[in-house]
Short mmCIF file of C-alpha atoms in Angstrom, two decimals:
data_model
loop_
_atom_site.label_atom_id
_atom_site.label_comp_id
_atom_site.label_asym_id
_atom_site.label_seq_id
_atom_site.Cartn_x
_atom_site.Cartn_y
_atom_site.Cartn_z
CA GLY A 1273 14.58 -9.23 5.92
CA TRP A 1274 16.80 -11.18 3.62
CA GLU A 1275 16.94 -14.64 2.11
CA ALA A 1276 19.73 -17.08 1.25
CA TYR A 1277 19.48 -19.57 -1.59
CA GLN A 1278 21.51 -22.55 -2.73
CA GLY A 1279 21.60 -24.54 -5.92
CA GLN A 1280 23.85 -26.07 -8.50
CA ARG A 1281 24.55 -24.40 -11.81
CA THR A 1282 24.70 -26.61 -14.88
CA GLY A 1283 25.60 -24.65 -17.99
CA ASN A 1284 23.25 -21.66 -18.09
CA TYR A 1285 20.64 -23.10 -15.68
CA ALA A 1286 20.30 -23.48 -11.92
CA ARG A 1287 17.43 -24.56 -9.70
CA ILE A 1288 17.73 -22.75 -6.37
CA THR A 1289 15.97 -23.27 -3.04
CA THR A 1290 15.87 -21.15 0.08
CA ILE A 1291 18.13 -22.13 2.97
CA TYR A 1292 17.27 -19.10 5.14
CA SER A 1293 13.97 -17.32 4.67
CA ALA A 1294 10.46 -16.79 6.00
CA VAL A 1295 9.26 -18.86 3.02
CA TYR A 1296 10.30 -22.12 1.40
CA GLY A 1297 10.96 -21.09 -2.16
CA VAL A 1298 12.10 -22.81 -5.33
CA SER A 1299 13.14 -20.88 -8.44
CA ASP A 1300 14.69 -21.61 -11.81
CA VAL A 1301 17.52 -19.31 -12.89
CA TYR A 1302 18.62 -18.95 -16.53
CA PHE A 1303 21.87 -17.10 -17.18
CA ILE A 1304 21.20 -15.22 -20.41
CA ASN A 1305 24.75 -13.81 -20.59
CA ASP A 1306 27.45 -12.53 -18.20
CA THR A 1307 25.26 -9.67 -16.97
CA THR A 1308 21.63 -10.85 -17.26
CA VAL A 1309 19.57 -13.57 -15.58
CA GLU A 1310 15.92 -14.58 -15.82
CA VAL A 1311 14.38 -16.05 -12.68
CA THR A 1312 11.07 -17.95 -12.57
CA GLN A 1313 9.41 -18.70 -9.25
CA ILE A 1314 8.42 -22.36 -9.22
CA SER A 1315 6.92 -22.56 -5.73
CA CYS A 1316 6.62 -20.53 -2.56
CA ILE A 1317 5.32 -21.80 0.77
CA PRO A 1318 5.28 -19.15 3.52
CA GLN A 1319 5.90 -19.74 7.22
CA PRO A 1320 2.94 -18.84 9.48
CA GLY A 1321 2.50 -15.07 9.60
CA TYR A 1322 4.37 -14.47 6.32
CA TYR A 1323 3.34 -14.34 2.67
CA CYS A 1324 4.87 -14.76 -0.78
CA LEU A 1325 5.55 -11.54 -2.66
CA PHE A 1326 4.92 -13.05 -6.10
CA PRO A 1327 2.66 -15.78 -7.51
CA ASN A 1328 4.13 -19.04 -8.77
CA GLY A 1329 5.17 -18.70 -12.39
CA PHE A 1330 6.26 -15.09 -11.89
CA LYS A 1331 9.30 -14.17 -14.04
CA MET A 1332 11.79 -11.44 -13.29
CA THR A 1333 14.96 -10.28 -15.00
CA GLY A 1334 18.09 -9.32 -13.10
CA TYR A 1335 21.04 -7.26 -14.33
CA LYS A 1336 24.58 -7.11 -12.98
CA VAL A 1337 25.41 -3.50 -12.14
CA TRP A 1338 29.05 -3.69 -11.03
#
């Protein structure tokens, strides 16, 4: 499956929420630089029959590869 998120970026920060997903999720995104982000899961509420992959508070780092 896949998920779609929306949120507003202010400076180097954005709070994003799911708009299409099997879960209702909220995450904070910090743009470290032009190629790196740190994402922290704030909350995750799954639809019946689904589950959250990570616990609340989980942090992950993403890197631009193109």
